[in-house]
XYZ file of C-alpha atoms in Angstrom:
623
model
C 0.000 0.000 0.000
C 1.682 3.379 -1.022
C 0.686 6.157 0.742
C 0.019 10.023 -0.350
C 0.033 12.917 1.759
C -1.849 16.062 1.173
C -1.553 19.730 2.341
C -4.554 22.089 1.637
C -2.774 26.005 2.173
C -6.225 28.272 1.983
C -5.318 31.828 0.615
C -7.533 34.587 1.994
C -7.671 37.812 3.338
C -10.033 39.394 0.580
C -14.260 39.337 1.853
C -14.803 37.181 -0.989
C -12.307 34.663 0.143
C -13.453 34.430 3.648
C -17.071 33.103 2.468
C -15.435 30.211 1.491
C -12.608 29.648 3.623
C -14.715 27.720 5.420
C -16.300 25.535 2.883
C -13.523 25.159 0.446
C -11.221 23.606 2.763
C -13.208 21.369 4.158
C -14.782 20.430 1.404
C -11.348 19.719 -0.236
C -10.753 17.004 2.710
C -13.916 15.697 2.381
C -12.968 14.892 -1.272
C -9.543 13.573 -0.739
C -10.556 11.102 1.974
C -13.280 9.861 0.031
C -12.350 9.661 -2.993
C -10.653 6.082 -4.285
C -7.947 7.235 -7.017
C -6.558 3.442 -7.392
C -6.134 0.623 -5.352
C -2.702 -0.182 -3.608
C -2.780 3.944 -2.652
C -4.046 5.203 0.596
C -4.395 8.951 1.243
C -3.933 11.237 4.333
C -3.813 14.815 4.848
C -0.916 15.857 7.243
C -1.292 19.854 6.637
C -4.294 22.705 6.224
C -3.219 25.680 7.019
C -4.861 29.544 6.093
C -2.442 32.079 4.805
C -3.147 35.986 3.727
C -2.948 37.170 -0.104
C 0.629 37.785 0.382
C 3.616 36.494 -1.776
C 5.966 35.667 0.968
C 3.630 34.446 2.961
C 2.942 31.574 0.656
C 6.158 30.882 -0.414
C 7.358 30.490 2.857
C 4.670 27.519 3.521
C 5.039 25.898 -0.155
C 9.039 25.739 0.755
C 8.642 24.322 4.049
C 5.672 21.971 3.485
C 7.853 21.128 0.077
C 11.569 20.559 1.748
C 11.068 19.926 5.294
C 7.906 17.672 5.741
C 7.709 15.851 2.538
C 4.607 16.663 1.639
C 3.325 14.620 -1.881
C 1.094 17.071 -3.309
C -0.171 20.638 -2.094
C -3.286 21.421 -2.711
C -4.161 25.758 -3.029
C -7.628 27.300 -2.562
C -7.892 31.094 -3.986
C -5.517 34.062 -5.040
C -6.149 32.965 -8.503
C -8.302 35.548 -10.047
C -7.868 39.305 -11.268
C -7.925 41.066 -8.234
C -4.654 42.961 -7.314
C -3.972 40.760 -4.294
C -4.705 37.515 -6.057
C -1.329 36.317 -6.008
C -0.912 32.725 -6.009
C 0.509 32.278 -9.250
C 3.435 34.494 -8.718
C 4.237 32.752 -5.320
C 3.839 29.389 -6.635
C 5.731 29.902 -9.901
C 8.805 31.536 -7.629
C 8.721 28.358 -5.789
C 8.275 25.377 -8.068
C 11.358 24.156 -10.353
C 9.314 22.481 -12.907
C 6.213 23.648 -14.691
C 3.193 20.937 -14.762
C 1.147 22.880 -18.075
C -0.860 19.184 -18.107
C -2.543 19.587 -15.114
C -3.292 22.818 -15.898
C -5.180 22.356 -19.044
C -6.818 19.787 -17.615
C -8.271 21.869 -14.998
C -9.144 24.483 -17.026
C -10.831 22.115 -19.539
C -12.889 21.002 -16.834
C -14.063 24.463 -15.659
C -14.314 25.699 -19.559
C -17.112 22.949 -19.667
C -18.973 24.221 -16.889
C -18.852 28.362 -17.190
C -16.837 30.368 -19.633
C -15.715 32.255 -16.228
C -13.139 29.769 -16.228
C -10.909 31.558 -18.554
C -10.331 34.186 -15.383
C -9.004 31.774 -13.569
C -4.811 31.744 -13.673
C -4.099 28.745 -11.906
C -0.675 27.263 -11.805
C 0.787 24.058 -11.053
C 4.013 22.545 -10.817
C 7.052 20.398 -9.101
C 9.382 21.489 -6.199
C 11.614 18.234 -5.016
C 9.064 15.729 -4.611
C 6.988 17.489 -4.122
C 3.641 18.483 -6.803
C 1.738 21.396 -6.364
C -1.676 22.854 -7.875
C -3.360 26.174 -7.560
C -7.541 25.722 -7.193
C -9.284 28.894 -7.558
C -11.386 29.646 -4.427
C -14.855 29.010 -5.045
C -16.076 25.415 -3.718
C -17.748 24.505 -6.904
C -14.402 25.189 -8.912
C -12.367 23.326 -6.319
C -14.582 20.219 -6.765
C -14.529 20.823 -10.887
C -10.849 21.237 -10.887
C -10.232 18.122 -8.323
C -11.793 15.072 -10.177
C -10.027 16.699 -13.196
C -6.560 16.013 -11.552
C -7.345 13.413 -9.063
C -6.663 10.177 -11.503
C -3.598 11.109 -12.293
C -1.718 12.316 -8.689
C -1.118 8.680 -7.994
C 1.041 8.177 -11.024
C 2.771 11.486 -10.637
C 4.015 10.838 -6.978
C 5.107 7.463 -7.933
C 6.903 9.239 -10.671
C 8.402 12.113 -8.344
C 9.449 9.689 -5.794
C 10.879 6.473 -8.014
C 8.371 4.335 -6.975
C 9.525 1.770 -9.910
C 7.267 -1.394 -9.428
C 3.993 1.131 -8.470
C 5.263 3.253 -11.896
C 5.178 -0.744 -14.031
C 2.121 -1.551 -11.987
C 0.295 1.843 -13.402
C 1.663 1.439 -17.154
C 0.638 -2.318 -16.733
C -2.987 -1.326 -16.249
C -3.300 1.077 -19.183
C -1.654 -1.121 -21.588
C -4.140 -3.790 -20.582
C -7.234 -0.840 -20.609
C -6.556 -0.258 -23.956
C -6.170 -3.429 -25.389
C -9.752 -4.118 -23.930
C -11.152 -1.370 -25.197
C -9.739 -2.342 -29.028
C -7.254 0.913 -28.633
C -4.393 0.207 -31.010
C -1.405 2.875 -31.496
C -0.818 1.109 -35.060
C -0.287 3.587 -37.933
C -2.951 4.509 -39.992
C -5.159 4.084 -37.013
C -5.022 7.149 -35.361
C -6.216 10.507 -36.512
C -3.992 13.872 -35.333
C -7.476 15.904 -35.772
C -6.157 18.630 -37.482
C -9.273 20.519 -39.018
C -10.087 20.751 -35.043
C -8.469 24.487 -35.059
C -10.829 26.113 -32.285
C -9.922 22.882 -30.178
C -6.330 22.926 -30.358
C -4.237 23.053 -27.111
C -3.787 26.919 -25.581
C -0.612 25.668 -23.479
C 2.070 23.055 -24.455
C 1.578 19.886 -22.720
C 4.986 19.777 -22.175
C 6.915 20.983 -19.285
C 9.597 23.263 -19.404
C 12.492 21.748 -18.608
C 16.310 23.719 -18.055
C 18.866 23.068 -20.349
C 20.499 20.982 -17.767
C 17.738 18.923 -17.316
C 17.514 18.316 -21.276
C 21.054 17.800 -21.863
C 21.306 15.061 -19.003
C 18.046 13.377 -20.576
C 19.428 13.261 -23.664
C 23.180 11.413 -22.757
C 21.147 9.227 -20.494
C 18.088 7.897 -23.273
C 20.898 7.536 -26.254
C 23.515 4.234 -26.781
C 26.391 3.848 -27.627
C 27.171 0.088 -26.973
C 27.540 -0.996 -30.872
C 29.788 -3.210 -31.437
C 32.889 -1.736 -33.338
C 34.449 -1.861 -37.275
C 37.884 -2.209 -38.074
C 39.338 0.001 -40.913
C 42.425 1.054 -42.526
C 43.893 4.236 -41.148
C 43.839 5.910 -44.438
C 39.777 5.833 -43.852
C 39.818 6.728 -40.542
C 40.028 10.672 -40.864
C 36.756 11.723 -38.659
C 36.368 8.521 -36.816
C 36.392 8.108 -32.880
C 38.393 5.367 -31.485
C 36.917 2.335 -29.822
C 39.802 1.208 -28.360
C 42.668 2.014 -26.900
C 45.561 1.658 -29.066
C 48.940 0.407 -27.738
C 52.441 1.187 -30.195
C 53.683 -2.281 -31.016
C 57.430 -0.711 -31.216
C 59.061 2.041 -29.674
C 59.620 5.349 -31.425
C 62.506 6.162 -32.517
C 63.636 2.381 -33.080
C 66.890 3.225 -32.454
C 69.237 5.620 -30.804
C 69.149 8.598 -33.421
C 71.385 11.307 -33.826
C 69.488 14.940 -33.416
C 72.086 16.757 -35.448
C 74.030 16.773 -38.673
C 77.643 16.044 -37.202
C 80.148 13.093 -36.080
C 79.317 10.385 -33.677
C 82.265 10.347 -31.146
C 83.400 8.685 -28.036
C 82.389 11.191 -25.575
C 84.962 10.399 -23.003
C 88.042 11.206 -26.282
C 87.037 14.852 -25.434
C 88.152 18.100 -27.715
C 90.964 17.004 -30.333
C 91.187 15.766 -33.652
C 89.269 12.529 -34.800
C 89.860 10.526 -38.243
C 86.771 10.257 -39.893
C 86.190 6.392 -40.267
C 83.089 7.384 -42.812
C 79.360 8.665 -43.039
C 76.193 7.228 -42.246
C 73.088 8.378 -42.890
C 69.729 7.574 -42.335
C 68.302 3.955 -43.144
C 71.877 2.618 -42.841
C 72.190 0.028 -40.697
C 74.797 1.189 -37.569
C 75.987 -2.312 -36.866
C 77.971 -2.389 -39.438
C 80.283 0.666 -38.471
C 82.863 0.259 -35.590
C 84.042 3.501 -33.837
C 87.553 3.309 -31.985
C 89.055 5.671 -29.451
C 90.421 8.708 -31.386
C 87.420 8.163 -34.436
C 84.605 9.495 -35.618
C 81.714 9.032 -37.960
C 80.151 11.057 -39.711
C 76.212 11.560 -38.833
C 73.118 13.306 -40.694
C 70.101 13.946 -38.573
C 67.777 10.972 -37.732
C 70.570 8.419 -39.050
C 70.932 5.666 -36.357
C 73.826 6.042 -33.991
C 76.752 3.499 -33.959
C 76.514 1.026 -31.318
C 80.222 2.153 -29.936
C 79.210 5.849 -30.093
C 77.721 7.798 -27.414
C 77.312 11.413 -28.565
C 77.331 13.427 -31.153
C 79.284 16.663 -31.674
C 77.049 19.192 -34.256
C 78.752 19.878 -37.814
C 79.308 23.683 -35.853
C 81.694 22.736 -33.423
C 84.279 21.204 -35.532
C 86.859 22.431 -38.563
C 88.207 20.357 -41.408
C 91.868 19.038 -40.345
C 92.588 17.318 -43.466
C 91.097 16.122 -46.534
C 91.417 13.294 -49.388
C 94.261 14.613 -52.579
C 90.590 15.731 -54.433
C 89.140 17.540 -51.297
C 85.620 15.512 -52.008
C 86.279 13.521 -48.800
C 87.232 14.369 -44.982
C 89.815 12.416 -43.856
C 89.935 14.269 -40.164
C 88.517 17.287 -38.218
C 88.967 19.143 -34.745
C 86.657 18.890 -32.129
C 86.280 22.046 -30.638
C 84.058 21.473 -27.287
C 83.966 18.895 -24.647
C 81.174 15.673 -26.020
C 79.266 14.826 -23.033
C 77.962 11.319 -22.906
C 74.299 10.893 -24.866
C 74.452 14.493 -26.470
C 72.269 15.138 -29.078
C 71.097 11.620 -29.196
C 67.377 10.499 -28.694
C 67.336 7.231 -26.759
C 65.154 4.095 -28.135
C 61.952 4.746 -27.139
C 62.099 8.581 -25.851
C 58.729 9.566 -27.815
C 56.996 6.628 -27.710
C 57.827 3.452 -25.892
C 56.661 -0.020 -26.841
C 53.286 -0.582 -25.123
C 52.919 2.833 -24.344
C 49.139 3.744 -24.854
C 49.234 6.573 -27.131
C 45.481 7.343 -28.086
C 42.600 6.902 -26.113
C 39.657 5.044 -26.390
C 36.753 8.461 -27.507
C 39.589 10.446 -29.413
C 38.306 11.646 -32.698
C 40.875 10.808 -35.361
C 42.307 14.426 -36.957
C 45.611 14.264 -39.089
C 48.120 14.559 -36.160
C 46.423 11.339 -34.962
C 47.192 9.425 -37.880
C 50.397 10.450 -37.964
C 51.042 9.266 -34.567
C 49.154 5.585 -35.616
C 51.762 5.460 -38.943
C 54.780 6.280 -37.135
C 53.510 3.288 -34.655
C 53.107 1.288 -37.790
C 49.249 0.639 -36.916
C 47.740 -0.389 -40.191
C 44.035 -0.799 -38.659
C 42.271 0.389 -36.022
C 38.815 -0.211 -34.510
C 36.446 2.714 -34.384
C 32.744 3.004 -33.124
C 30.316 3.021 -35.916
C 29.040 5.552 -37.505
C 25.182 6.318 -37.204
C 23.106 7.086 -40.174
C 22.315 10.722 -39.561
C 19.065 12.282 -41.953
C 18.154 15.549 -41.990
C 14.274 16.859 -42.999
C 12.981 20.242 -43.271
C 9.018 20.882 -42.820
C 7.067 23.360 -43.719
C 4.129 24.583 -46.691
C 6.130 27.814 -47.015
C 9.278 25.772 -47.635
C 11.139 25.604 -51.362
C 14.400 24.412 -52.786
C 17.093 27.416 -53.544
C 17.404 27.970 -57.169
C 13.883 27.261 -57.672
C 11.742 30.196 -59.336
C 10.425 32.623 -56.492
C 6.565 31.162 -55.391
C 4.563 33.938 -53.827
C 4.243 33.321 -50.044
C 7.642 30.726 -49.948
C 10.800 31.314 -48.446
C 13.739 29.049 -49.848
C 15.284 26.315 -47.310
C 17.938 27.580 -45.777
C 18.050 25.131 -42.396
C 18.804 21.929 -44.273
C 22.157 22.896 -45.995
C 23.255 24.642 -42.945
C 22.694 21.925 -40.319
C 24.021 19.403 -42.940
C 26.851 21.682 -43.713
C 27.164 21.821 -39.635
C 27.504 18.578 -39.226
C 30.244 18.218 -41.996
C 32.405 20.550 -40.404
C 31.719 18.131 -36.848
C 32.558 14.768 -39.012
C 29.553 13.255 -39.851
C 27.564 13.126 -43.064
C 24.442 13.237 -43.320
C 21.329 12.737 -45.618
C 19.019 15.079 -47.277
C 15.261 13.568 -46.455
C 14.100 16.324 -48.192
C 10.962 18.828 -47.455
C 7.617 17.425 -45.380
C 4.409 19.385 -46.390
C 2.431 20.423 -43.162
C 0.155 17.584 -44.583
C -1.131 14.789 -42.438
C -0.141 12.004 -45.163
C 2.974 13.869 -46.440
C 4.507 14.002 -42.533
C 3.747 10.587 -42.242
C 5.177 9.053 -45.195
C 8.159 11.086 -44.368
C 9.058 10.560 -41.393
C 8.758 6.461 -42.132
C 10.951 7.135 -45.030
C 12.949 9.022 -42.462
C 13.005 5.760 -40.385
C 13.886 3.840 -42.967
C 17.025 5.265 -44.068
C 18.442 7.130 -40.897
C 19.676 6.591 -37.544
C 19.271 10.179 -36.023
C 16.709 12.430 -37.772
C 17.212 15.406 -37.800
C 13.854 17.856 -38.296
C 13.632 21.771 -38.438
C 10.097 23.420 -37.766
C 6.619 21.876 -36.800
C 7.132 22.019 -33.158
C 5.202 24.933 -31.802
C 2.101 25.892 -31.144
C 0.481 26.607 -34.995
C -2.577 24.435 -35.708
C -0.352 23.032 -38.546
C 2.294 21.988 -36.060
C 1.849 18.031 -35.690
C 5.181 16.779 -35.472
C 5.087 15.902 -31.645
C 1.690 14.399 -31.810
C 2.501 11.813 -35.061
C 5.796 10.676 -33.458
C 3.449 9.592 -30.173
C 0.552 8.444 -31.950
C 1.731 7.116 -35.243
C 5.023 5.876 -34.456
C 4.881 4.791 -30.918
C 7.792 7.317 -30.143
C 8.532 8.635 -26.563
C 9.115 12.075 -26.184
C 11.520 12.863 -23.745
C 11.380 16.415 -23.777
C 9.041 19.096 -25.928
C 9.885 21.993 -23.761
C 13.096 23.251 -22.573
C 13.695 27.171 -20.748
C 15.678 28.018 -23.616
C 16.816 31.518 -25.593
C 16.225 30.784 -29.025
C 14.851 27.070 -29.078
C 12.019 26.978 -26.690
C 10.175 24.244 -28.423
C 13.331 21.785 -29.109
C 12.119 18.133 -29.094
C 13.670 15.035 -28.199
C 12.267 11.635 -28.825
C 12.849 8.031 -29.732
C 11.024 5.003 -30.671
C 12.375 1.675 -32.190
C 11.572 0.847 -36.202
C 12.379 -2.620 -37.462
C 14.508 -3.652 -34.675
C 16.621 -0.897 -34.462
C 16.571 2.398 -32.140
C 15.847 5.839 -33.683
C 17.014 9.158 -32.614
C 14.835 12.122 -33.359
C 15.821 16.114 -32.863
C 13.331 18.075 -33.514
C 14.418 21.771 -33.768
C 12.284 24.856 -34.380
C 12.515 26.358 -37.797
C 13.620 29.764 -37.264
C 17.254 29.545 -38.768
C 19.195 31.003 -35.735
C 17.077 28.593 -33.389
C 17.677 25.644 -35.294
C 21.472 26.202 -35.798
C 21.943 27.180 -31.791
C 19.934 23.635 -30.302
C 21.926 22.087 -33.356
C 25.424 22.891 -31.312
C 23.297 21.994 -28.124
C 21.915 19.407 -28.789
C 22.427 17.202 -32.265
C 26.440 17.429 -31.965
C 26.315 16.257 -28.101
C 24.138 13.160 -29.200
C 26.023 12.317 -32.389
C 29.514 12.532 -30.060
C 27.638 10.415 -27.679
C 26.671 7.749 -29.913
C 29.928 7.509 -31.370
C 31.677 7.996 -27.879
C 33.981 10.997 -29.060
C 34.866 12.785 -25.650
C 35.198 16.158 -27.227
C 33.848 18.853 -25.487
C 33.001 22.697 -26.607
C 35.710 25.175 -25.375
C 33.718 27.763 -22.976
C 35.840 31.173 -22.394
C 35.311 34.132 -19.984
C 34.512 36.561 -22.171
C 33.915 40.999 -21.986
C 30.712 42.218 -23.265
C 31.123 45.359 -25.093
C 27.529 46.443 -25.166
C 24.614 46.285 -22.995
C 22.373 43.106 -23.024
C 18.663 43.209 -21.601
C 18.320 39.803 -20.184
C 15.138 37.727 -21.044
C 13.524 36.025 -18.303
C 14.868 32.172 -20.377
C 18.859 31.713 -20.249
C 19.662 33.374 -23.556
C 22.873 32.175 -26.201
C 23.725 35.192 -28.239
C 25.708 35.105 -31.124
C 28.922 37.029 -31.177
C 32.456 37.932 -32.463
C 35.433 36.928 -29.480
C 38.339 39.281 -30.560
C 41.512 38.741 -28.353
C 43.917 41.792 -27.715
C 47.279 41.992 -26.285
C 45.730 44.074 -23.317
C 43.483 41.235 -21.748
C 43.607 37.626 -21.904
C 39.955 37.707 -21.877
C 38.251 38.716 -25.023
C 35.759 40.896 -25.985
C 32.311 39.917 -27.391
C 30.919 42.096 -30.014
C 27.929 41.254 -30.781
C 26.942 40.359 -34.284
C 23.354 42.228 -34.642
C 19.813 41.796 -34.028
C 19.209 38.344 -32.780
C 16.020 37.477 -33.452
C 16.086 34.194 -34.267
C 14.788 34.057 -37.811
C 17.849 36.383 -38.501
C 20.526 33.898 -40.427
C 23.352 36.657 -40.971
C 23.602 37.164 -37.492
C 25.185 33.986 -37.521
C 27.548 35.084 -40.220
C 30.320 36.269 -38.143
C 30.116 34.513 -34.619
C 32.831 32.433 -33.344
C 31.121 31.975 -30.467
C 27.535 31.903 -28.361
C 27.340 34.181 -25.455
C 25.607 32.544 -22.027
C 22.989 34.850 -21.043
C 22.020 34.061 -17.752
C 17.792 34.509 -16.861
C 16.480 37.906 -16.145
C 15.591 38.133 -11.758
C 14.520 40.837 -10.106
C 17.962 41.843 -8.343
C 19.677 41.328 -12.015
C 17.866 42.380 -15.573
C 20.320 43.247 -17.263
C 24.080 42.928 -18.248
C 26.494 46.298 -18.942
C 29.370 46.401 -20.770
C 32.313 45.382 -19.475
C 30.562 42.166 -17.905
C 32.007 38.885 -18.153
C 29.615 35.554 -18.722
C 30.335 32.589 -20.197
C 31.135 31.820 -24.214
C 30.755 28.671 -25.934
C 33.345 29.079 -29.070
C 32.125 27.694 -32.429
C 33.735 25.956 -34.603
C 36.756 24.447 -31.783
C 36.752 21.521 -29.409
């Protein structure tokens, strides 16, 4: 048996409000104790408490009933109308961490049905900890409308808050088995998105909003990378990520090699003259050259050093003593300075040492790594496969550049930049072409999308429009999960994760909005991270302290401006000039960052940023 607790925090110090203090609360209780949500769950109220109409007042009993005693769900009576002091909201929107916009809807829904009054209602809801809580407006007839239209589905949402694993399978157990009762089938074809519904459309996003930490996290933590590896030739493996740690099967240099052009010697013959016994030069084998006491031999750089020899004097410090009748040959020199034993000789194995791990397991493969692999003599190495990555555009208003103008069209500019993106990052990618805001056309393009891609890749059909069905297809036509539809994010509020498994395999969709500058900033949030996760390539973005040089309003979502880093000999930080207006259907703003400014949230002690500042910058374009 899994029990619930309940707080009911009454908000009232209006005449209004104190009518009904004393019916709305109790009726409240009356409802929670009788009602049976599901079996297995037993309820119990442990607070009810009556606060005045004052912000701190009910943020102060949200936090503690929220942090210090646990409470499951709080329950809020009034404060949620038009009056000046109705100002639950605001207190319960400064307190929660996570928006709940389902229960929400739901509520108002309910009311909607009952009195078109319900549309002055501005009731919020959402998660602090563990914690869920809802705003009811104050009358009693509301509270009891807006309860049974939440009441189902608390059950689920504490087991959900609190990890409650077998209650969560229990739950999901039940509706699967509901639904195959009932002759509900998720099958495609079966389901209609209801799109000529316009005036019925959802007001509020079902999902929540979510902080970029929260999506990034959800992201590495849904996505694989446990495929097993390929081994290729090294001249094919410009791009790739290693799978495996690779060990040199010889050391580097092979031999003791001479660092200058010169004579091997016998250090301990000091200054003096020295007959030149002959030369040797590089790819000769030294074992063939003896060196006695008062000889020398005659060295070019990288040659291998004769066994007998241990230094080498540079060409500099030495003069011709003698030479052959033509003068083509030496036949002697001078030493001029004192050898010292090992000078200007690299030991066997002083780079690289025979076992020696010399790339990592995650490092991307660039041409300074496969240099290091040939001069190991590595032939082959294993690297993690590389996911089929697609990229589709959407849109009615959407048409191929060089295509005659068409009245009302803009040309697609998202596709050959994110695929151009992702070229610059390593990985290839697909053109899936252009999906008409067309119930059929989406459809048949996103399973072609399955059918030839890994990752998908989608600009546009994510907000709010009546035409924007993206979300609800993947869920209802493709059985795909979304992970996140929402995230508190300055451009790329509507950025979509999901997956879903097609003929065996598991499918990766991004789905970014279609204003150019959002779709190219939650590309370098979002599809690069995934991509390097799936093919385990540890890179990370380079983040710099950098100057503002202007004066940024902050916007109440963490903002990524684009801008131009110019370093000066004055500062080691540089300065961030901005590259324009940054609204995010504005592409040339884009043209000349190197890097995205981290904006941090507007708050009341902080709304704006003056130059001179320093925040955070993410530089484009390095790793």
């Amino acid at each position: 048996m899994s029990l619930i607790t309940y707080g009911i925090l009454t908000v009232s110090d209006s005449c209004y409000a104190k009518e009904n203090v004393d019916k709305s609360g109790p009726l409240l209780k009356k409802l929670i104790s009788t009602t049976k949500n599901l079996e297995d769950y037993e309820s119990r109220i442990e607070c009810c408490n009556v606060v005045p109409d004052e912000i701190s007042a009910i943020e102060a009993i949200l936090i503690e009933w929220s942090d210090k005693r646990g409470i499951n769900v709080i329950f809020t009576t009034g404060g949620t109308g038009f009056s000046p002091r109705d100002v639950t909201p605001e207190a319960t929107k400064n307190v929660i961490q996570r928006e709940t916009p389902g229960f929400t809807h739901a509520m108002f829904t309910k009311s909607y049905e009952a009195t078109p009054l319900a549309c002055l209602s501005r009731a919020a809801s959402g998660i602090r900890g563990k914690t869920l809580i809802i705003n009811f407006p104050g009358s009693p007839k509301a509270v009891e409308e807006c309860y049974h239209a939440v009441q189902r589905a608390i059950p689920h949402a504490v087991d959900l808050l609190c990890d409650q694993l077998q209650f969560i399978k229990d739950t999901h157990a039940k509706i699967l088995k509901q639904e195959k009762l009932c002759g509900c089938s998720h099958k495609k074809g079966n389901v209609s998105l209801n799109l000529n519904n316009v005036a019925g459309r959802l007001r509020e996003s079902p999902y929540p909003m979510i902080t970029i930490e929260e999506s990034q996290d959800i992201l590495l933590k849904t996505c694989d990378n446990d495929l097993p590896f390929v081994k290729i030739n090294i001249w094919e493996c410009l791009g790739r990520v290693l799978a495996e740690t690779v060990h040199s099967p010889c050391n580097l240099p092979p031999f003791r090699a001479s660092i200058k052009d010169g004579y091997a010697v016998i250090a301990s013959d000091g200054k003096g003259k020295r007959l030149v016994l002959s030369g040797i030069e590089a790819g000769h084998e030294p074992e063939k050259i003896k060196i006695k006491p008062g000889t020398c031999v005659r060295i070019n750089t990288g040659a291998p050093v004769p066994h007998d020899a241990d230094a080498v004097v540079q060409v500099e410090d030495t003069i011709l003593s003698q030479a052959t009748p033509d003068g083509n040959e030496e036949l002697e020199i001078e030493i001029l300075t004192e050898p010292v034993v090992g000078q200007d000789i690299r030991p066997i194995g002083l780079d690289i040492s025979k076992g020696d791990a010399v790339l990592e397991a995650g490092t991307k493969i660039g041409a300074v790594e496969m240099g290091i692999l040939a001069a190991c003599g590595v032939s082959q190495v294993a690297v993690t496969p590389m996911p089929k990555i697609g990229v589709l555009s959407t849109g009615n208003e959407l048409q191929k550049a060089g295509e005659p103008a068409i009245p009302g069209h803009v040309y697609d500019s998202n596709k050959i930049t994110l695929m151009m993106m992702l070229k610059e990052n390593g990985y290839e990618a697909l053109d899936l072409g252009i999906a008409k805001d067309e119930e059929n056309d989406m459809f048949l393009a996103l399973e072609g999308a399955l059918g030839n891609a890994d990752v998908i890749v989608t600009t546009g059909s994510v907000s709010m429009g009546d035409r924007d069905m993206l979300k609800p297809m993947l869920e209802k036509r493709f059985n795909a999960k979304i992970h996140f539809g929402r995230v508190n994010l300055k451009p790329g509020k509507p950025t979509t994760y999901a997956t879903c498994h097609y003929l065996g395999r598991k499918k990766y969709f991004l789905c970014l909005p279609g204003n150019p500058v959002s779709a190219m900033v939650t590309a370098h949030l979002y599809v690069i991270p995934l991509l390097n996760h799936l093919t385990g390539n540890k890179e990370k973005p380079v983040e710099v302290q950098a100057k503002l040089t202007s004066r940024y309003l902050l916007d109440p979502r963490p903002e990524f401006a684009r801008v131009n880093l110019v370093w000066t000999d004055e500062d080691p930080r540089p300065n961030a000039y901005s590259t324009g207006n940054q609204i995010s259907s504005k592409l040339l703003s884009c043209r000349r960052a190197n890097a995205l400014l981290k904006l941090p949230p507007r708050t009341e002690e902080k709304r704006e940023l003056k130059k001179g500042d320093v925040v955070p910058a993410i530089l484009l374009g390095f790793k």
